[in-house]
C-alpha angles and dihedrals in degrees: 000000000000088000093056093044091055091048093051091047092050093051092045089056091046090052091051091050091049092050090050093051089045088057097045104041098062090048090055093054122094118255133043128241090215090059089051092054093044090051090053090049092052092049088058092052098260125148118246120208138158090266090052091053091047091051092050092048091053091045091055091049099253140099117195091196092067123085115264093247090055090050089050093052092048089049092055092045092050092049093053088049091052094248109136096166133246124307117240093200094052097028127205092019115105116243091243091059093049091051094043091054093052105032097076091054093052095043092051095045105037095028096054092041091051093049092048093047090050095048095045094042095048093045093049091043092053091049094047094043091050090063105031118185096032125123089263089059089058090064092066095091090059092057093047089051089057089050089056093050112102114250094234093053092050090045092052090050091053092046091051095047105033101028110027101029104030098021091216099132134022116260100220145012134054099253143350106294093216089068126082112234112250146119096282129120095245093056094041091051090050092049091050091048093050092043096052097087096046090047092048090052093053094044096050094042094051100034095084095059094055092044095050094044094050092044093054093047091050092052090050093046094052090067093058121112095238090061090053090047092050091052091047089055089057097245117167115268091235092055092047090050094048105034102030115021104030094037092059097035093055096060097089089045090054090057091050091046092054091051089049090052089052090057092048091091091058088062127208101290097192096043093047091048094050093049095036087236115176097234140123092272092063091048091050092052091049091049093052092045093051097038088243096171096176092054092043091051091048094049094045089049092054092046092049094049091047094050094045091045092051092049091047092052091050093049092050091044091051089053089058100044097037113037090185089077091059092050094049091046 
């Protein structure tokens, strides 16, 4: 119990530190979102006054006349009330609405692609590592080469071949624009069809890392004494592979997988931009381009919570499957 208490305390402190940095960093950047909105208002012929500036500051959840510590306290209170401010880029939409409209797209695309890449990579890595030195093992450099290829380059190759040349898949968008979004089969089928190429890009680009990592861990695990003991007992090769070698070799990959799942909510900025996919990555790029501090803070908050949550789950899970971690801690 002491192990879990320390873990929860550590992640609570990490969350507080992340919230503090999330508050300070945007205020240290040049530019001001209020000035951006006032400039847009002036371009439309509106009159800008001190009262107008004050109203926009309150609307965006800030007040430059207050001390920094008071702003920080108000920031924490607003977060715990679910108020992340108003987006400048998508004004007057609240940040929570902007994130809520994009988060499902990113989770479905990047989440499913990450899970598929992990399962396929770990399975292939276990198989290749079980028989090192075979012709299959010689194919590993090709997969690592794909892992080193930039996402946008691989995405452009797929667009050229499968969209432009063969016209098999659409080159951009998240669904057929003639359809109304909803939980019906026609829309879901369209979303799956439009998301195939972005998902394929992510899977192929990240497959090599999982495969190589699992392969190397398998080779290392095969030299352990318990593998030799299992073989000496006459256990079936399939059981040794599944219950002894792969089970222990996959532990580091599980930690990396959890971290990858934490970053799922951040989206794949480059991939989403190339395919014009309506996910979190595209929203994050728009927020940075337009100095939309409220939206940046909201997105970074979601990413931070997801990453910390994923790491916490892995730490607690490790404590269950490997009691040695509790003893050392």
